[in-house]
Short mmCIF file of C-alpha atoms and ligand atoms in Angstrom, two decimals:
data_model
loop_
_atom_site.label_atom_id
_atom_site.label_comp_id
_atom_site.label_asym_id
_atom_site.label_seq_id
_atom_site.Cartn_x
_atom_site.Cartn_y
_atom_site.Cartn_z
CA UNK A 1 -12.88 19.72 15.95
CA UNK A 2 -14.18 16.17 16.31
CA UNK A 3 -16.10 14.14 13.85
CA UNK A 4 -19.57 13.02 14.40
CA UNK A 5 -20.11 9.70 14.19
CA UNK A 6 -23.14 8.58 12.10
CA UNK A 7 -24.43 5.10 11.80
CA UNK A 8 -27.42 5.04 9.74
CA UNK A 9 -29.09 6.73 6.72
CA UNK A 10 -31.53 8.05 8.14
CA UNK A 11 -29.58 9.63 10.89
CA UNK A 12 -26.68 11.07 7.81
CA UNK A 13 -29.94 12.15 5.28
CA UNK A 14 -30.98 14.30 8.77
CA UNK A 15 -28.08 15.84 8.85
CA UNK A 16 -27.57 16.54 5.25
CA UNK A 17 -30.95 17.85 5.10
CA UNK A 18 -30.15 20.09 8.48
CA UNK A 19 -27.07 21.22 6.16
CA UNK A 20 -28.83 21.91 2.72
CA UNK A 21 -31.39 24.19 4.60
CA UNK A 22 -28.89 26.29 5.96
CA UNK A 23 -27.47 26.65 2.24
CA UNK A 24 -24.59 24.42 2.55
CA UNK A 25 -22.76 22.49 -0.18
CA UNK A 26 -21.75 18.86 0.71
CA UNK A 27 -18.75 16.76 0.05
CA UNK A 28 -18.80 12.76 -0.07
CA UNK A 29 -15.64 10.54 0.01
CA UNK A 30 -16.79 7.05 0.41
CA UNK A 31 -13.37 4.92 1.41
CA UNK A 32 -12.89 1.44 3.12
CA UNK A 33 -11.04 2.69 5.80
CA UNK A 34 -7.17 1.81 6.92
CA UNK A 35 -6.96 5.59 5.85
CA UNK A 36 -3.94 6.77 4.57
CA UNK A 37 -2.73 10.65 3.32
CA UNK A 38 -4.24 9.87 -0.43
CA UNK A 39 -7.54 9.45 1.38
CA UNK A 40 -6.94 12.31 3.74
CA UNK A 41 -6.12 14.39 0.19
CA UNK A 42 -9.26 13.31 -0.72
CA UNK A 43 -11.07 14.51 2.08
CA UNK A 44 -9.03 17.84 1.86
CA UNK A 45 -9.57 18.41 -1.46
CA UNK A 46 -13.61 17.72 -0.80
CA UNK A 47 -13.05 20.58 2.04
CA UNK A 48 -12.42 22.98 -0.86
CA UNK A 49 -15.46 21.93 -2.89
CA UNK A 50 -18.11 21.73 -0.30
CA UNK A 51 -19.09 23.25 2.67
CA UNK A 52 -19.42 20.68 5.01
CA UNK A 53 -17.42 16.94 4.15
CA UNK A 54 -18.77 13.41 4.79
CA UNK A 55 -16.31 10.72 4.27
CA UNK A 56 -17.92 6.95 4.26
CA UNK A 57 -15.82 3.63 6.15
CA UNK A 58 -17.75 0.75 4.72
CA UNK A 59 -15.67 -2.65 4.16
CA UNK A 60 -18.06 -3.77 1.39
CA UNK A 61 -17.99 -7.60 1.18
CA UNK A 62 -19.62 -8.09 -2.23
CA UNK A 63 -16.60 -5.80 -4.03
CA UNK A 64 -14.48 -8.75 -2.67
CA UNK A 65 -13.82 -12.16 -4.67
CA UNK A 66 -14.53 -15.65 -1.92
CA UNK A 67 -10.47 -15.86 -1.64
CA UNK A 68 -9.59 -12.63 -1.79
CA UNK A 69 -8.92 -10.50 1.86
CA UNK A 70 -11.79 -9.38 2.91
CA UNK A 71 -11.65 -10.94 6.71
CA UNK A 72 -8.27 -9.31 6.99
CA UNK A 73 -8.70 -6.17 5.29
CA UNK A 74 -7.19 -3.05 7.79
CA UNK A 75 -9.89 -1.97 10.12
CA UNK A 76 -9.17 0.92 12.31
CA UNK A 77 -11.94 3.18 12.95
CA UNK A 78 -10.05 5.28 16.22
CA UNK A 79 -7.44 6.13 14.33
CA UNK A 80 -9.46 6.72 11.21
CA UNK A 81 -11.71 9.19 13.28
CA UNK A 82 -8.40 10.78 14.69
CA UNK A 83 -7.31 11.57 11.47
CA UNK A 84 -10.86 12.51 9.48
CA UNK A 85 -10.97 15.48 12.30
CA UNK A 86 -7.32 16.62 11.64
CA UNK A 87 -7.92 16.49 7.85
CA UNK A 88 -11.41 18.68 8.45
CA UNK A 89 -13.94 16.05 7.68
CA UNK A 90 -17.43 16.84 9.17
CA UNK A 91 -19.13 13.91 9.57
CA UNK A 92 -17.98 9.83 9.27
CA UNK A 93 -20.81 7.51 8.22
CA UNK A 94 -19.44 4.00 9.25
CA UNK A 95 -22.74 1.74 8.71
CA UNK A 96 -22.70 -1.87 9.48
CA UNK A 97 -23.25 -4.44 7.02
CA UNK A 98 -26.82 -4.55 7.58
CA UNK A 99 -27.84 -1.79 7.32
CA UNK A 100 -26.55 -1.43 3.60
CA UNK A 101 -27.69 -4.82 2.95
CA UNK A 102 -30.56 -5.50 4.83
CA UNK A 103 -32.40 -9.12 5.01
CA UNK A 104 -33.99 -9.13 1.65
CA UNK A 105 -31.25 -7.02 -0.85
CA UNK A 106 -31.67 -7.93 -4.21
CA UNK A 107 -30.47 -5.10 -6.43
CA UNK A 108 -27.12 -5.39 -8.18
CA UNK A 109 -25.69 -1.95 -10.39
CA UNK A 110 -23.83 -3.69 -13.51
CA UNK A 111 -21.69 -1.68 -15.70
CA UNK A 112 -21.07 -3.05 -19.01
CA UNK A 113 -17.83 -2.40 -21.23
CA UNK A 114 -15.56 -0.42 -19.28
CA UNK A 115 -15.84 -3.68 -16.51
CA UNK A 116 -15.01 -6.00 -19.60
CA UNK A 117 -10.96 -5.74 -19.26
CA UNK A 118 -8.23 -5.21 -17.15
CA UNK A 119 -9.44 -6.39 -13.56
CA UNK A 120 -12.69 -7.29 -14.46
CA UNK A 121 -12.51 -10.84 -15.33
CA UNK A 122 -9.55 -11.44 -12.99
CA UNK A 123 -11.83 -10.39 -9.96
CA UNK A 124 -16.10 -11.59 -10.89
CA UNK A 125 -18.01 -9.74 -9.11
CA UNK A 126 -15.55 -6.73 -7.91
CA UNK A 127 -17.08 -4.05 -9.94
CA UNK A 128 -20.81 -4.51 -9.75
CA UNK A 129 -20.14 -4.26 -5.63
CA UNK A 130 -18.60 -1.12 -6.05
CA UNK A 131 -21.22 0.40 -8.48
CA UNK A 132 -23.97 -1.27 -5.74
CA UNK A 133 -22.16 0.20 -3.20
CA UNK A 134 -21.41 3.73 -4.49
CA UNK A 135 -25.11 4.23 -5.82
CA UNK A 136 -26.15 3.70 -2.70
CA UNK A 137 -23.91 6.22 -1.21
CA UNK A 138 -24.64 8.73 -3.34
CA UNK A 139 -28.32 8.14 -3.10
CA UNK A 140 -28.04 8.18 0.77
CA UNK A 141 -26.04 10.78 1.22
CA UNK A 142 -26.74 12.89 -1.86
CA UNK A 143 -23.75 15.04 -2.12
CA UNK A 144 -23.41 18.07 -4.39
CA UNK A 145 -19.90 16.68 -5.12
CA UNK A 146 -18.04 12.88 -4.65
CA UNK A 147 -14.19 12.00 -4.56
CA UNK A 148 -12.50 9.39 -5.79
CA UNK A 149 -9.06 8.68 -6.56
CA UNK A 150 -7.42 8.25 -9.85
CA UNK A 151 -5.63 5.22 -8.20
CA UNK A 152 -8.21 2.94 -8.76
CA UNK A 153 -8.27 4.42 -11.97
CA UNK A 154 -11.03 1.53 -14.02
CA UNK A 155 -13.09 2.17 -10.67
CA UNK A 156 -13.36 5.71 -11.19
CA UNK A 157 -13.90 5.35 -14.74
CA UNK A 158 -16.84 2.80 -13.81
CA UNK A 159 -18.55 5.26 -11.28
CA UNK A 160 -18.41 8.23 -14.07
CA UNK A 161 -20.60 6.16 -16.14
CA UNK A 162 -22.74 4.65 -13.73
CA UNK A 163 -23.80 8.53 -12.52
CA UNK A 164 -24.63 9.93 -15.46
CA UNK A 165 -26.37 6.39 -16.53
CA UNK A 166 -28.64 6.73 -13.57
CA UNK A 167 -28.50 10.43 -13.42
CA UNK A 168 -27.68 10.69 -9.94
CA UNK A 169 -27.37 14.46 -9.58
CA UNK A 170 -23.65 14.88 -8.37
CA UNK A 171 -20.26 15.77 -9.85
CA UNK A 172 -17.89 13.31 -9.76
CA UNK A 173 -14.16 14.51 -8.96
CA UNK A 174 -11.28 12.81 -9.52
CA UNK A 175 -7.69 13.60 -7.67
CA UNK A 176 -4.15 12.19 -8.57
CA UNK A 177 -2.81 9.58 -6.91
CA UNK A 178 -0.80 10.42 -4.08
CA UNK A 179 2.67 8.28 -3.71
CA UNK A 180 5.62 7.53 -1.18
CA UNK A 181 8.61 9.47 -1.89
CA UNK A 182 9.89 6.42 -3.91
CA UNK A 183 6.84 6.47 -6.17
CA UNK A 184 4.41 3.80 -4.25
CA UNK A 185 0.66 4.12 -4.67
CA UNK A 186 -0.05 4.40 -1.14
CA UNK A 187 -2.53 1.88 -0.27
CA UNK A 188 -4.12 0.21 2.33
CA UNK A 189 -3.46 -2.68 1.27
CA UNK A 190 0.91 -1.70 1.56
CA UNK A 191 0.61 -2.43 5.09
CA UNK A 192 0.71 -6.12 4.29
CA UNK A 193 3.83 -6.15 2.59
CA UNK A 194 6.82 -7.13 4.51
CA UNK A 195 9.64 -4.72 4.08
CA UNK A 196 12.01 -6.78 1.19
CA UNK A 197 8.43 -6.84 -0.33
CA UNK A 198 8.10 -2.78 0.54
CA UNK A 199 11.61 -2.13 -0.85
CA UNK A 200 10.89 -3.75 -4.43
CA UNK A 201 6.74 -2.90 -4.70
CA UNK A 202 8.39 0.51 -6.12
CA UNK A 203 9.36 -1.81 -9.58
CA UNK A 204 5.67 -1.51 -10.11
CA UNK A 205 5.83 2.45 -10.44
CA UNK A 206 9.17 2.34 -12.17
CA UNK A 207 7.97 -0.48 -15.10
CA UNK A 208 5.04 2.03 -15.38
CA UNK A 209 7.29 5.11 -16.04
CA UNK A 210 9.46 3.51 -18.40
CA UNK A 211 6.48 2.23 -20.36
CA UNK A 212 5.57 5.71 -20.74
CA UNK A 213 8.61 7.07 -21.04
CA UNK A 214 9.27 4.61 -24.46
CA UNK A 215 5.71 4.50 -25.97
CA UNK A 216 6.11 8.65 -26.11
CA UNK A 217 9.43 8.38 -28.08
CA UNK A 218 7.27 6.47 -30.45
CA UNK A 219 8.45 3.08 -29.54
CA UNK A 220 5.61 -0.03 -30.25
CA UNK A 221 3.35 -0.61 -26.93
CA UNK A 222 3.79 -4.19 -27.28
CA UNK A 223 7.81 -4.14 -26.76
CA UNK A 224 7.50 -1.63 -24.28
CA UNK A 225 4.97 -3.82 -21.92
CA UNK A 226 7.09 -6.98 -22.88
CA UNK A 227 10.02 -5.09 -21.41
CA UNK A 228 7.82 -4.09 -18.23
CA UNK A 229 7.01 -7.59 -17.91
CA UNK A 230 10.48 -8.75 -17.60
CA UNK A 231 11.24 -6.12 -15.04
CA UNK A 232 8.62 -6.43 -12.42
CA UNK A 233 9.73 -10.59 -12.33
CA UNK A 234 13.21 -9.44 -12.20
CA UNK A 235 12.53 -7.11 -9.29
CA UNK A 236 10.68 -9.69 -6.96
CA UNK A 237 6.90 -9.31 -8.62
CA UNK A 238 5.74 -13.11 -8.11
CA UNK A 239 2.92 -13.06 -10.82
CA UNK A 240 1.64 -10.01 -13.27
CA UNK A 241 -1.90 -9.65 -13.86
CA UNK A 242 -1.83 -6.90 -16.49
CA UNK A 243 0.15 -3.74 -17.80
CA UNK A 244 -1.00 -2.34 -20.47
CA UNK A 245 -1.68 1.15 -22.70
CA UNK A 246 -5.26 2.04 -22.98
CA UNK A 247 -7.43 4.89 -23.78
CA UNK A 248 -7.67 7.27 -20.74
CA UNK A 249 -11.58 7.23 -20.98
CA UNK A 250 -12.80 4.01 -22.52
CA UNK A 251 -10.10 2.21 -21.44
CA UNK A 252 -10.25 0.33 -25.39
CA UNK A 253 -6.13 -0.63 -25.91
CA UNK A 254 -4.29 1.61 -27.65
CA UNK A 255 -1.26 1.89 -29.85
CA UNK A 256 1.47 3.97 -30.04
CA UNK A 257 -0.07 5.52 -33.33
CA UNK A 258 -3.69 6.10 -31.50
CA UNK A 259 -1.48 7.15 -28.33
CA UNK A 260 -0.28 10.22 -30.29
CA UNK A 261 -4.01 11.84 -30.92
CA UNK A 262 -5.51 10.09 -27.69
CA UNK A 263 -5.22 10.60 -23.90
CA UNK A 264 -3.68 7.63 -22.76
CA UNK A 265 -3.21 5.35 -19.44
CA UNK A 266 -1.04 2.61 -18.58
CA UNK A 267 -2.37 0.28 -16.06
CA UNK A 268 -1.06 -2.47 -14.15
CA UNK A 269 -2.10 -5.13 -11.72
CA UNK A 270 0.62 -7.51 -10.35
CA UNK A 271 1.22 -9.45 -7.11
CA UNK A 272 4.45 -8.99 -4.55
CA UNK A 273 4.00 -12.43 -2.72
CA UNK A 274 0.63 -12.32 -1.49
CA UNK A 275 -0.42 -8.85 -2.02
CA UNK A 276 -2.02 -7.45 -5.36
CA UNK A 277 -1.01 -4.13 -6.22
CA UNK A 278 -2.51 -1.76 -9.30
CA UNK A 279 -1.23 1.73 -10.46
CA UNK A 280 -1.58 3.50 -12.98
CA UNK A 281 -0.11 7.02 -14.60
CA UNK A 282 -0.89 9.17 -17.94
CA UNK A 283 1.13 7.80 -20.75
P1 LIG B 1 -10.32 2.60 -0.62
O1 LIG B 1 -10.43 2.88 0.83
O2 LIG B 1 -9.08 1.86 -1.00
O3 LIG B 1 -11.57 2.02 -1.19
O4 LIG B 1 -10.14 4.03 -1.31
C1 LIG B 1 -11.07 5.04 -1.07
C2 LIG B 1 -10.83 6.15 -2.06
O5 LIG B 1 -9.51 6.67 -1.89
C3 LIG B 1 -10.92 5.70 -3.52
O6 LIG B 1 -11.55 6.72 -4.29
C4 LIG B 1 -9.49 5.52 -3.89
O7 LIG B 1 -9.25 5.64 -5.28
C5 LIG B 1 -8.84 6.65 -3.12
N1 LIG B 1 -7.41 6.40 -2.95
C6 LIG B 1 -6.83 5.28 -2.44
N2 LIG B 1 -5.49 5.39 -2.47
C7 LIG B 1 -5.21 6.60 -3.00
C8 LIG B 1 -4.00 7.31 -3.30
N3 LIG B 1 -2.80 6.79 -3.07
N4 LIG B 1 -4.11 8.55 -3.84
C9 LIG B 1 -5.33 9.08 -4.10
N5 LIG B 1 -6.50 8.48 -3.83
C10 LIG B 1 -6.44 7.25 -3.30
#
């Protein structure tokens, strides 16, 4: 089965509404495109949720910092479309730039505290585009349901809050991160890693596991990230943003004491040459 291609709100509200009076559940997975199979687990897993599946392409340019790559972000809409209809996606809602932000868009979704850390300050802006952005999705499409992965784990975290702070009526789901066999986040962004860079990106998940691996034998979280530190530069990782231990749902740091009655996360932002990569697993 193809996927329709929908441009505008008020064509994908039609169809929604066309949907919802037939008694239909429906599915949203907003992505930036350049898909990959943790998107297309997304969409699969939204398949088994909902009735019928929408899955957004929008390359939002206010979730991206002046320097950072949004002029050379992946865009690839034929394949994309070529693989939302193998994966069972109903409908793709690729809207241009204005038409999300028309002449005269003033409205910016902030969300305090859980923005505060990690990459917040290291990229101004980011997360108030994505809470913009995602509102807006939800109120336009207004899905019974919403995916996002647990790879862009602070993001996730964000849009949980800024739902039931608004109460937009959906649920949000979260799904693991899907990986390369060696352990890779797949990303979009992997494509711009050359292949030495490919080979040693996997550091990033291996730092990660040993982090956890240590912290649960009771060993101090500080030691274990210094050690985690000195691998990813040994292994090729040019600069490190962050790893660190922090609480699974308010992302406060934790120690290995707190880490023993809390759910905990270890995160990690670091760059191999020119590309920034961030992971994250349960401690
Ligand atoms: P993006 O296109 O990078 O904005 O991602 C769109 C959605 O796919 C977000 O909810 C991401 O968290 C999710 N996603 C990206 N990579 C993965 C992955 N490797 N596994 C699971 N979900 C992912």
């Amino acid at each position: 089965m193809d996927v329709q291609v929908i441009r505008t709100v008020a064509e994908v509200r039609a169809q929604v509404a066309r949907w919802r009076a037939d008694g239909l559940t429906v599915g949203l997975v907003p992505t930036m495109g350049a898909l990959h199979d943790g998107h297309l687990t997304l969409v699969r897993e939204a398949g088994k949720r909902a009735d019928r599946v929408v899955v957004s392409i929008f390359v939002n340019p206010t979730q991206f910092g002046p320097n950072e790559d949004f002029e050379r972000y992946p865009r690839r809409e034929d394949q994309d479309r070529a693989l939302l209809a193998s994966a069972g996606a109903d409908v793709l809602f690729a809207p241009g730039i204005t038409e999300i932000y028309p002449p005269g868009f003033a409205t910016t979704v902030t969300v305090s505290g859980l923005t505060e850390g990690l990459c917040g300050p290291l990229r101004p802006g980011h997360f108030a585009g994505v809470a913009t952005v995602v509102a807006k999705l939800l109120l336009q499409v207004l899905p019974d349901v919403a995916l996002f992965g647990e790879k862009d784990y602070q993001q996730l975290q964000v849009i949980r809050r800024l739902t039931r702070d608004l109460d937009i009526p959906v649920t949000i789901e979260g799904v693991p991160t899907v990986r390369e066999a060696d352990g890779l986040a797949m990303s979009s962004r992997n494509a711009y890693l050359s292949p030495p860079e490919r080979a040693r990106a996997v550091a990033l998940y291996q730092a990660m596991a040993a982090v956890a691996e240590v912290v649960r034998g009771g060993a101090s979280v500080a030691g274990a990230t210094a050690e985690a530190r000195s691998r990813l530069t040994g292994a090729g990782f040019t600069a490190i943003d962050y790893i660190e231990v922090r609480d699974a749902e308010t992302l406060a740091p934790l120690d290995a004491t707190s880490a023993a009655t809390r759910p905990g996360r270890i995160i990690a932002a670091a760059w191999m040459g020119k590309t920034r990569l961030i992971d994250n697993i349960p401690l």
